[in-house]
Coordinates of C-alpha atoms in Angstrom, one line a residue:
M1 CA -127.5 -25.6 171.9
G2 CA -126.2 -21.5 170.6
F3 CA -124.3 -19.4 172.5
I4 CA -125.1 -17.0 174.6
K5 CA -123.1 -13.8 175.3
F6 CA -123.9 -11.5 178.0
T7 CA -122.5 -8.3 178.3
K8 CA -121.9 -5.4 181.8
G9 CA -125.5 -4.1 182.1
A10 CA -127.6 -6.0 179.6
S11 CA -130.5 -7.2 180.8
L12 CA -133.6 -9.9 179.7
S13 CA -137.4 -9.4 179.7
D14 CA -139.3 -11.5 181.4
K15 CA -140.6 -13.4 178.1
D16 CA -136.5 -14.1 177.2
R17 CA -136.0 -15.0 180.8
K18 CA -138.8 -17.4 180.8
A19 CA -137.6 -18.9 177.1
L20 CA -134.0 -19.2 178.6
Q21 CA -135.0 -20.8 181.6
K22 CA -137.3 -23.1 180.1
L23 CA -134.6 -24.2 177.4
L24 CA -131.7 -24.4 180.0
G25 CA -134.2 -26.7 181.8
A26 CA -134.6 -28.7 179.1
E27 CA -130.8 -29.4 178.2
K28 CA -130.4 -29.7 182.3
K29 CA -132.7 -32.8 181.8
K30 CA -131.1 -34.2 179.2
L31 CA -128.0 -34.2 180.8
Q32 CA -129.0 -35.8 184.1
S33 CA -130.5 -38.6 181.4
A34 CA -127.2 -39.1 179.9
L35 CA -125.1 -38.7 183.2
K36 CA -127.4 -41.5 184.3
D37 CA -126.8 -43.7 181.2
V38 CA -123.3 -43.3 182.0
D39 CA -123.7 -44.2 185.4
A40 CA -125.2 -47.0 184.8
S41 CA -122.2 -48.2 182.1
I42 CA -119.9 -47.4 184.2
S43 CA -121.2 -49.7 187.4
M44 CA -121.5 -52.2 184.6
L45 CA -118.2 -52.3 183.8
G46 CA -117.2 -52.3 187.8
S47 CA -119.2 -55.3 188.0
S48 CA -117.5 -56.8 185.0
K49 CA -114.4 -56.5 186.7
K50 CA -115.0 -58.1 189.7
A51 CA -116.8 -60.6 187.8
K52 CA -113.5 -61.7 185.8
K53 CA -111.3 -61.1 189.2
K54 CA -113.3 -63.7 191.2
K55 CA -113.4 -66.1 188.7
K56 CA -109.3 -66.2 188.3
K57 CA -108.8 -66.8 191.8

């Protein structure tokens, strides 16, 4: 994703605003799916640690 710098007093046209919202919405969906993957990995690691601790006792 590119970097957009806004200066004071800058405004977007409706077309640009809609395009930016669409782009940010797509990025948000990507990040949310990546976060779900990370959460799943963490929970898998947490459950494996719990299983190992139970076996040691």
